Tab-separated table of C-alpha atoms in Angstrom:
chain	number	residue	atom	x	y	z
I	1	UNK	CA	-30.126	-14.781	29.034
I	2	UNK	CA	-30.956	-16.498	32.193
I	3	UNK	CA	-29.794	-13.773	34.344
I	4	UNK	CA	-30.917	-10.351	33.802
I	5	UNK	CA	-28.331	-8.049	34.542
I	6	UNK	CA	-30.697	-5.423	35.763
I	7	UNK	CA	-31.460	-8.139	38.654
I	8	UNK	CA	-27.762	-9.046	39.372
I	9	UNK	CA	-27.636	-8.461	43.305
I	10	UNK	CA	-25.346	-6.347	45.327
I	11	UNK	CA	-23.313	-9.011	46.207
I	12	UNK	CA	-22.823	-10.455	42.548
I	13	UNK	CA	-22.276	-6.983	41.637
I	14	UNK	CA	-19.551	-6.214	44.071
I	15	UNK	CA	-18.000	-9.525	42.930
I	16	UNK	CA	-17.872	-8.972	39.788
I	17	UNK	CA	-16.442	-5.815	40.306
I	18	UNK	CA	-14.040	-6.936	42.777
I	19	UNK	CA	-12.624	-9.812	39.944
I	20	UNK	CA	-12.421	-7.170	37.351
I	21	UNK	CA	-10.471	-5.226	39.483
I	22	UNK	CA	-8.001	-8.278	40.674
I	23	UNK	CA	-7.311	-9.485	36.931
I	24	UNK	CA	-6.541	-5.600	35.876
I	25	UNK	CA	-4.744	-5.023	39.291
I	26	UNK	CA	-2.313	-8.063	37.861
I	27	UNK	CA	-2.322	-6.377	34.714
I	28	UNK	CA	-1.644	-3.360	35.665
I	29	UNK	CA	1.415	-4.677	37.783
I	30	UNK	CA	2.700	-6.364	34.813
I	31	UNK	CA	2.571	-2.640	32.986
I	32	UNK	CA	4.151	-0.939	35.730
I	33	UNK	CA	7.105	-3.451	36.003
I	34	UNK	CA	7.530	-3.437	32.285
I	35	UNK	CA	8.233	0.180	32.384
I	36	UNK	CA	9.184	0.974	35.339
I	37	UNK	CA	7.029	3.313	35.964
I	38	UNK	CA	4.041	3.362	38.833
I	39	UNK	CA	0.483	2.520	37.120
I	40	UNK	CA	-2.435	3.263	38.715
I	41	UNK	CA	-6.221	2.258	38.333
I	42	UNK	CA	-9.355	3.061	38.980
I	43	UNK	CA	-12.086	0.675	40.764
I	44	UNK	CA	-13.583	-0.794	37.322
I	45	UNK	CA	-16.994	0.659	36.515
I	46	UNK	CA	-19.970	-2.043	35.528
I	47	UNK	CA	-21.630	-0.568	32.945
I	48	UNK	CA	-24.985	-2.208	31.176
I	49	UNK	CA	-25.053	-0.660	27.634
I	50	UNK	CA	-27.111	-1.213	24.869
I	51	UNK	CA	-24.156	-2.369	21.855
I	52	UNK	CA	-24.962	0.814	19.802
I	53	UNK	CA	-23.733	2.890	23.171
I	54	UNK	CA	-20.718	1.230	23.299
I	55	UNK	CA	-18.539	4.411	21.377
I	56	UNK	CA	-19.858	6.604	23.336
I	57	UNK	CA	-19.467	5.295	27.202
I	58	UNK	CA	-15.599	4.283	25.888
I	59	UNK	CA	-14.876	7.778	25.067
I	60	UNK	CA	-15.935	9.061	21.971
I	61	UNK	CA	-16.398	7.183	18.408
I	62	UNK	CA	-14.051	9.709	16.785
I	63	UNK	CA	-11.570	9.543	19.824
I	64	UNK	CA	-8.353	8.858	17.399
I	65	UNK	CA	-6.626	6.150	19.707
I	66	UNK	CA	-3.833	3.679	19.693
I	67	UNK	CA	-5.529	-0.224	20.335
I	68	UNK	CA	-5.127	-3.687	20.894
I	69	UNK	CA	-7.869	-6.090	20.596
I	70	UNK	CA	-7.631	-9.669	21.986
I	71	UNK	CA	-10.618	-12.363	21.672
I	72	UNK	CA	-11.463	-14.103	24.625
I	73	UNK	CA	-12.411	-17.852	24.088
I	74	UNK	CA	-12.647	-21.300	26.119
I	75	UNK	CA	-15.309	-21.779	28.977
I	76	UNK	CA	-16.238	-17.752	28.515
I	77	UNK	CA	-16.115	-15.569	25.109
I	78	UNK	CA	-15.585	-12.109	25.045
I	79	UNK	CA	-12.682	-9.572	23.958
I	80	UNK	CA	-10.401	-7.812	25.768
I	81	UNK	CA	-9.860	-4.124	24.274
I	82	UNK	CA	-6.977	-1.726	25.708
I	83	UNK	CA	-7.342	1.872	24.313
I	84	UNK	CA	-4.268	4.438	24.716
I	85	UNK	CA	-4.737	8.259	23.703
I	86	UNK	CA	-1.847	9.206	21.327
I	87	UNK	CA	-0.024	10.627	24.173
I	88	UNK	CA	-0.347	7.144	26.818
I	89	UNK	CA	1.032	5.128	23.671
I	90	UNK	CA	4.121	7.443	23.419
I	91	UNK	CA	4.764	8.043	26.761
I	92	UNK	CA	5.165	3.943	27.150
I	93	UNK	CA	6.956	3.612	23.828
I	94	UNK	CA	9.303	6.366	24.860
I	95	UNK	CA	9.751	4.667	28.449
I	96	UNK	CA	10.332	1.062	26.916
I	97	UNK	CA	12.300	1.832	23.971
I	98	UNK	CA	14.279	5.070	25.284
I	99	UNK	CA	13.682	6.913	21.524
I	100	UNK	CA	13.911	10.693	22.030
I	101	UNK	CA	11.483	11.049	18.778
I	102	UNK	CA	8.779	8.298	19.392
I	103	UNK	CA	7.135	7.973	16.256
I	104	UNK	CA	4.241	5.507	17.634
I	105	UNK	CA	3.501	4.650	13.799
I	106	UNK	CA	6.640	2.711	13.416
I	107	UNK	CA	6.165	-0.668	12.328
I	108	UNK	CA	8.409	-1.197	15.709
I	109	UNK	CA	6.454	0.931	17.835
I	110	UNK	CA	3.062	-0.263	16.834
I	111	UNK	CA	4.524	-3.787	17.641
I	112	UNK	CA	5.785	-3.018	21.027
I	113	UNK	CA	1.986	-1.291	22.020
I	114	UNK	CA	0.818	-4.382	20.716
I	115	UNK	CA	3.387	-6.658	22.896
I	116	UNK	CA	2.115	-4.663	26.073
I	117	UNK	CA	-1.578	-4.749	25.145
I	118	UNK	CA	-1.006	-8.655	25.146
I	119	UNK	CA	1.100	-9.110	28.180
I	120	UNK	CA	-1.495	-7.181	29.958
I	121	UNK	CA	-4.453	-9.084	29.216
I	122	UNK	CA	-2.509	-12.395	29.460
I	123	UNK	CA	-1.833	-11.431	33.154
I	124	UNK	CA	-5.720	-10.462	33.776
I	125	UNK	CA	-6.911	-13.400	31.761
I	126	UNK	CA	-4.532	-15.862	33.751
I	127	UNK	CA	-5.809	-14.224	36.945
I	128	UNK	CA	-9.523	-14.310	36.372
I	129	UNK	CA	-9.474	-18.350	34.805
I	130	UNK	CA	-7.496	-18.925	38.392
I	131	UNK	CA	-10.158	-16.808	40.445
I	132	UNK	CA	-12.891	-18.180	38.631
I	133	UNK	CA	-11.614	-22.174	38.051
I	134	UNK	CA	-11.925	-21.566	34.219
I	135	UNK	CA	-10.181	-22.201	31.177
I	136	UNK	CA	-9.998	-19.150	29.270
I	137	UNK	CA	-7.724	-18.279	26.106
I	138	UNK	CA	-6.410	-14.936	24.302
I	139	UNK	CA	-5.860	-14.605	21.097
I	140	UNK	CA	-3.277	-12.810	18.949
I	141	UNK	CA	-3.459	-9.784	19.663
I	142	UNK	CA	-4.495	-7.148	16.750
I	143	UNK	CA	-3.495	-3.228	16.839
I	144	UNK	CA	-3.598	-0.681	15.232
I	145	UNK	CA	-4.112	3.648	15.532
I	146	UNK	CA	-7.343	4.971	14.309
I	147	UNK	CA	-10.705	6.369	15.449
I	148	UNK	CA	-12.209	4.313	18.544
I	149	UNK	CA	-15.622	3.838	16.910
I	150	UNK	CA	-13.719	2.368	13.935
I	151	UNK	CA	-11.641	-0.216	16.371
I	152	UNK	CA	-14.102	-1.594	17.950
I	153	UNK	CA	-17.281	-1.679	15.484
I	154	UNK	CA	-16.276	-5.444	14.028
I	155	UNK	CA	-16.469	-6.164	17.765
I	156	UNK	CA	-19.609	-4.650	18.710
I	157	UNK	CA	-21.014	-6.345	15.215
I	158	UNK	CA	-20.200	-9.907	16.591
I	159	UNK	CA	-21.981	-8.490	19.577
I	160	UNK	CA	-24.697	-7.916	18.747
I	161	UNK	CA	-25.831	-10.554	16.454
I	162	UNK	CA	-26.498	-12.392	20.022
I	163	UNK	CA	-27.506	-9.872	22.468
I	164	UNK	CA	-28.714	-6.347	22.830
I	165	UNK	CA	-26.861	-5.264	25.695
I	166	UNK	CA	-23.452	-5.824	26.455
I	167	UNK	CA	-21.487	-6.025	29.935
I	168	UNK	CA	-18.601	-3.902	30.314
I	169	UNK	CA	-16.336	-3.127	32.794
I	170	UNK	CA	-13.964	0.327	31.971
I	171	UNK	CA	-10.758	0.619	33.879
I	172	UNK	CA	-9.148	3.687	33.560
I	173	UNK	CA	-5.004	3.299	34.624
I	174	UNK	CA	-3.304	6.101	34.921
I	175	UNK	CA	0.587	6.315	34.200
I	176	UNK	CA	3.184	8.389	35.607
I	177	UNK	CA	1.017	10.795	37.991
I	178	UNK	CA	-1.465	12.466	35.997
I	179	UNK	CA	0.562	12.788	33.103
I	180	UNK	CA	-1.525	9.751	30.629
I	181	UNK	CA	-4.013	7.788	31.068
I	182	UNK	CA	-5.110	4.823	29.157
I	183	UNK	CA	-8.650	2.605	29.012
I	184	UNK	CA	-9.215	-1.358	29.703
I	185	UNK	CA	-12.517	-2.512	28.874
I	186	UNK	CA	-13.602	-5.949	28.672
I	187	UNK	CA	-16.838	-7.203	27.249
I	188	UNK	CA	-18.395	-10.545	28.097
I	189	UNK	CA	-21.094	-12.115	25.802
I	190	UNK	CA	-24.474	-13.007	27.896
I	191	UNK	CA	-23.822	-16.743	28.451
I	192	UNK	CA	-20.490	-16.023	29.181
I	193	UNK	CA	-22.248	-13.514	32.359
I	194	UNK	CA	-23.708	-16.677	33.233
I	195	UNK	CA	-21.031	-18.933	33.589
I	196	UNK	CA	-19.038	-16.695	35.594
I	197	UNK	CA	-22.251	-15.763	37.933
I	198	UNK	CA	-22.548	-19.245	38.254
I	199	UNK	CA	-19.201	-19.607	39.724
I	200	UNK	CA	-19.494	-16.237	42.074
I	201	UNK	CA	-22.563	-18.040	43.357
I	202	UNK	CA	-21.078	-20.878	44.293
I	203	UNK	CA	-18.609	-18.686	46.248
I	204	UNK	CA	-20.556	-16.421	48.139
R	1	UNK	CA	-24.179	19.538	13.688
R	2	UNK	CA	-26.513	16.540	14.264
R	3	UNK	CA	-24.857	13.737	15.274
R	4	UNK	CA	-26.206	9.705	13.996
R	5	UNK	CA	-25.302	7.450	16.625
R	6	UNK	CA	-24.664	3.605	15.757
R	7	UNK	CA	-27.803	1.671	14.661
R	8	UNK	CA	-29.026	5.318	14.318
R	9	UNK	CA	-30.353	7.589	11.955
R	10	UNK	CA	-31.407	11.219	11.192
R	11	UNK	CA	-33.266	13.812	8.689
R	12	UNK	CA	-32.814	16.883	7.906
R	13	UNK	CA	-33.617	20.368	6.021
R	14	UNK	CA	-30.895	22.677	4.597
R	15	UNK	CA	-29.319	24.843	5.956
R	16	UNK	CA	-27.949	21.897	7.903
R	17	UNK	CA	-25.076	19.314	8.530
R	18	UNK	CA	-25.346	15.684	9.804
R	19	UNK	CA	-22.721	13.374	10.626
R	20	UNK	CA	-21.606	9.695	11.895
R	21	UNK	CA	-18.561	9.284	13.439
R	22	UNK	CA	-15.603	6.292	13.255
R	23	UNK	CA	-17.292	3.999	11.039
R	24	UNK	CA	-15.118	1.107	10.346
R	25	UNK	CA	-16.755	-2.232	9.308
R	26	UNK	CA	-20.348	-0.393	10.134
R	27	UNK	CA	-21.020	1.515	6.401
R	28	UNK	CA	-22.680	5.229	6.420
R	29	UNK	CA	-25.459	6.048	3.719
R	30	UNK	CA	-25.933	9.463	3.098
R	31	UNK	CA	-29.127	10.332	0.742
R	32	UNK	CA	-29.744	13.443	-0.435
R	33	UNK	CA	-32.808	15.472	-2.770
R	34	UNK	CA	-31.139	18.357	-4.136
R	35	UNK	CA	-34.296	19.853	-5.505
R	36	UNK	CA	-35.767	20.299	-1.946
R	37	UNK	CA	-32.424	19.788	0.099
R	38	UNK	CA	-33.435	16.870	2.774
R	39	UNK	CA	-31.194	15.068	3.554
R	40	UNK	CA	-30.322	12.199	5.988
R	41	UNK	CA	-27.581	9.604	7.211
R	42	UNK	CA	-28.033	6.098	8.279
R	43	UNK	CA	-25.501	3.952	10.070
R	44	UNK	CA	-26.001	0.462	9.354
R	45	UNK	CA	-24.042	-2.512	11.405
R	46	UNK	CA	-24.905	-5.250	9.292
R	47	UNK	CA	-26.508	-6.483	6.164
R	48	UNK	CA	-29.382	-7.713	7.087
R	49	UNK	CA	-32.549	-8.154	9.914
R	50	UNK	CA	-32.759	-11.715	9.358
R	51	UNK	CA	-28.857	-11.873	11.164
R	52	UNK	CA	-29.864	-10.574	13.999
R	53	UNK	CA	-31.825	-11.554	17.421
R	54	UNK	CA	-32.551	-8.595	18.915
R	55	UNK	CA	-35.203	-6.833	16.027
R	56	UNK	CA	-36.369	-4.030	17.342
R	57	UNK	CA	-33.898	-1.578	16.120
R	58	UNK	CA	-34.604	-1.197	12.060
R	59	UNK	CA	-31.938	1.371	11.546
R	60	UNK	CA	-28.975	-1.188	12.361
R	61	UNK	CA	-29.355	-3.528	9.041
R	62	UNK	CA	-28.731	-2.301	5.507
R	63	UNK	CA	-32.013	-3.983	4.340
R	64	UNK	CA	-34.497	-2.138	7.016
R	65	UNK	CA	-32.390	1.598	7.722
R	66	UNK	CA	-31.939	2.206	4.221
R	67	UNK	CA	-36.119	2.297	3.462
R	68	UNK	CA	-36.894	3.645	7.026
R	69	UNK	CA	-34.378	6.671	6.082
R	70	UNK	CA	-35.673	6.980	2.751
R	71	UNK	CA	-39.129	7.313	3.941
R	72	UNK	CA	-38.472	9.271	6.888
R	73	UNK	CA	-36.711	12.219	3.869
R	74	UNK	CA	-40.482	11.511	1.850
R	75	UNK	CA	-42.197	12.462	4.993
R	76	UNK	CA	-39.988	15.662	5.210
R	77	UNK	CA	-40.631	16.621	1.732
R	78	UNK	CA	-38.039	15.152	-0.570
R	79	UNK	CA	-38.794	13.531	-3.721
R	80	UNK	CA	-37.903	9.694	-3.875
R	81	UNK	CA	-36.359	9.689	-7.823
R	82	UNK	CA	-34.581	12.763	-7.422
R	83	UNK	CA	-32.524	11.260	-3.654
R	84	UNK	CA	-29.053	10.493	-4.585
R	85	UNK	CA	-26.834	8.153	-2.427
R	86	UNK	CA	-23.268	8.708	-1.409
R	87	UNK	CA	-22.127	5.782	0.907
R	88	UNK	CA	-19.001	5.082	2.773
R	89	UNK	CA	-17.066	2.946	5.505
R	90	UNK	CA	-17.241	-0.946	5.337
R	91	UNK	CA	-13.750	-1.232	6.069
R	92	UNK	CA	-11.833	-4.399	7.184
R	93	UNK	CA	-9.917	-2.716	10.026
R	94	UNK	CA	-8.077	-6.064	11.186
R	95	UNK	CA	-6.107	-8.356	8.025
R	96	UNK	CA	-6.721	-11.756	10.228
R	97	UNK	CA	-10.965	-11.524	9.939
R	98	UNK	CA	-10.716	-11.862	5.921
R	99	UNK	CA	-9.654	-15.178	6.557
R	100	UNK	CA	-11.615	-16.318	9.284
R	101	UNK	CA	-14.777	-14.915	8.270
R	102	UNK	CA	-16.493	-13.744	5.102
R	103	UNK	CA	-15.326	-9.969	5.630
R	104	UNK	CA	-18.654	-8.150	7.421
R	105	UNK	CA	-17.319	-4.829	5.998
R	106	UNK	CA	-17.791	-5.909	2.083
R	107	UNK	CA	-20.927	-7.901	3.497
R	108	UNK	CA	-22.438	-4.412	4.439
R	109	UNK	CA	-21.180	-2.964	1.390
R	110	UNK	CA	-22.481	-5.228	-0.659
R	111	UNK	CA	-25.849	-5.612	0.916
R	112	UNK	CA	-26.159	-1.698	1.163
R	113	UNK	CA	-25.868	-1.609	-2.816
R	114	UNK	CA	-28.322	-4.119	-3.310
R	115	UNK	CA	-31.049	-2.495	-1.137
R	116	UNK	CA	-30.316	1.202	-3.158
R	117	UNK	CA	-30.664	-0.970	-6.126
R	118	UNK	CA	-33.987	-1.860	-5.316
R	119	UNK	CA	-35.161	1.609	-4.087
R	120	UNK	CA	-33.530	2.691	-7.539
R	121	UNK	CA	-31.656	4.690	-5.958
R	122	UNK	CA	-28.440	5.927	-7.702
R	123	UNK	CA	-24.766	5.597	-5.996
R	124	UNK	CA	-23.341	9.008	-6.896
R	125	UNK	CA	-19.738	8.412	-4.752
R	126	UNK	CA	-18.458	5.926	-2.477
R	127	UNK	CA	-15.323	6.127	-0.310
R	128	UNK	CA	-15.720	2.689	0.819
R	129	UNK	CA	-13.178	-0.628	2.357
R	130	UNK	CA	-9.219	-0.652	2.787
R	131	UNK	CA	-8.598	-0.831	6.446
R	132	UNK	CA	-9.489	2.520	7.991
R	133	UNK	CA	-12.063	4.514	10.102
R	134	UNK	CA	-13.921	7.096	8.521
R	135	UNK	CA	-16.128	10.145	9.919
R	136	UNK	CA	-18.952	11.532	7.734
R	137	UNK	CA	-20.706	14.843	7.132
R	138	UNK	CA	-23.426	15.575	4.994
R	139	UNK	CA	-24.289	19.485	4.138
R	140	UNK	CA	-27.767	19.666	3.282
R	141	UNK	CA	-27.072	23.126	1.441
R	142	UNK	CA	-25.790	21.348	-1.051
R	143	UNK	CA	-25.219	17.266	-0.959
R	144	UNK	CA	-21.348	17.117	-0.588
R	145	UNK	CA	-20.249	14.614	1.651
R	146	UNK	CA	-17.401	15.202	3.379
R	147	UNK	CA	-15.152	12.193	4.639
R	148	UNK	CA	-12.613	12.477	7.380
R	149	UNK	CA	-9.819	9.738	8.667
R	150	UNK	CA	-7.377	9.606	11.111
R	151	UNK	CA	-4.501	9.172	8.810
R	152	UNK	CA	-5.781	9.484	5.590
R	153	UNK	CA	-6.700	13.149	5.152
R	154	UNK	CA	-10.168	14.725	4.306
R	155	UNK	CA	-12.027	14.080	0.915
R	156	UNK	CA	-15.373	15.588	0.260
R	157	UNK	CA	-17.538	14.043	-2.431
């Protein structure tokens, strides 16, 4: 890795940060339209984590949550994870599909999470390749409800079969108030980092 | 309660209980000597050290965690042909990978076998594949392994 991330300066920092928080500020704006419903978010944190830490700094590797997992290919690689507690994935079920009962295991239901989880990183991918003058794919996205650790270990596996540390950025967007809250996190490879620096640099 | 981290690792005397939480592809060995009652979980990522670039960290491959746990139990007291294995996780969480890729969950399965084959040491349950996360807890009173899933309900082995 030709840039260490320990020595990223404040200025790539902040706009790295800043471009994290554009692409899930579109995403997030795609959510809240869908529903109809006002979505906040938090300023995305940069985290530097060793792979293995990964669970842990996303909330737990027995956190029992509802995700969507979308691989990130073209001039950058990476994934694109969003992570709803039970109770975010049937408050936005309930709100999209007006069931009184949401039963978020429904074949339907675990469709329609996996519809959002898609639209949302299509808007943030589609706003950080036009930031960043890249061409960057999604895949299909793949769901499904089960214990975090679980979710993402295939992910973390790829991982770390090039690097020791991975990137992440956690966005925390919270829905209706207080009431649920849900997790974005998106996870660069190392080369990837450096394309993108590469870019900011020329910017700033 | 101590808990194993990925890539991570731990020993440990009755009365005690260790665990590993949401394995899914990653696959959980639990060894056990009943006769002295060490016990210790390892929670491998993938098969082997050769895969890998980074090295350092022995406890994340099947080939290096499963002897560095093994010995780390001798060191504590435990008796190498009387530790029993009970192994599980190595699910394939997502259908689309099987097809893409040779599955890594079977890989680590498969590769964790071989290795207790070679240490000769016996598989005495597995709870191991299908497409779901699985917690573990070892009891070091007495060797049951107790595995947990979101869905699936609790069996203890």
């Amino acid at each position: 890795m030709k840039h260490k991330i320990s020595s990223l300066s404040e200025l790539q920092t902040s706009a790295l940060r800043e471009i994290v928080n554009i692409g899930v500020g579109n995403a997030v704006t795609s959510l809240s339209k869908m529903i109809s419903t006002e979505v906040k978010i938090e300023v995305p944190a940069l985290k530097v984590e060793l792979i293995e830490k990964v669970p842990e700094v996303a909330g737990g590797a027995d956190t029992i949550v509802s995700g969507v997992i979308m691989h990130v290919s073209g001039d950058i690689e990476g994934y694109i994870m969003m992570l709803l507690p039970e109770e975010a994935a049937r408050t936005i079920c309930n709100i999209i599909s007006s069931e009184e009962e949401v039963d978020i295991l429904s074949p339907f239901n675990q469709s329609l999470i996996e519809e959002v989880g898609h639209i949302l990183a299509g808007s943030y991918v589609s706003s950080l390749s036009d930031f960043l003058g890249l061409d960057i794919k999604i895949s299909t996205p793949m769901q499904t409800f089960d214990m975090l650790g679980a979710i993402i270990d295939q992910i973390l596996i790829e991982m770390s079969k090039k690097a020791e540390y991975a990137l992440l950025f956690d966005t925390l967007f919270i829905i209706q108030g207080n009431r649920t809250n849900g997790l974005f996190l998106t996870m660069f490879d190392p080369d990837s980092m450096d394309t993108i620096l590469e870019r900011i640099d020329k910017m700033i | 309660m101590i808990i194993v981290g990925m890539a991570d690792s731990a020993v440990a005397k009755k009365p005690a209980k260790i665990t590993t939480l949401g394995l899914g592809s990653c696959v959980g060995i639990s060894l056990y000597d009943k006769s002295t009652g060490v016990g210790g979980i390892v929670h491998i990522m993938l098969p082997s050290r050769e895969q890998a670039r980074s090295k350092d960290n022995i406890a994340k491959f099947a080939d290096t965690g499963i002897p560095l746990l093994l010995d780390t139990m001798v060191d504590e007291g435990a008796y190498k042909h009387r530790t029993t294995a009970k192994i599980a996780g190595g699910a394939s969480m997502f259908s689309f990978n099987s097809q893409t890729q040779l599955n890594i969950g079977e890989r680590n399965i498969a590769a964790t076998k071989r290795t207790l084959k070679e240490l000769k040491i016996p598989i005495a349950a597995e709870d191991t594949g299908k497409n779901y996360g699985r917690t573990i807890i070892l009891d070091t009173e007495n060797g049951e392994l107790t595995v947990k899933s979101a869905l699936k309900g609790i069996k203890i082995y």
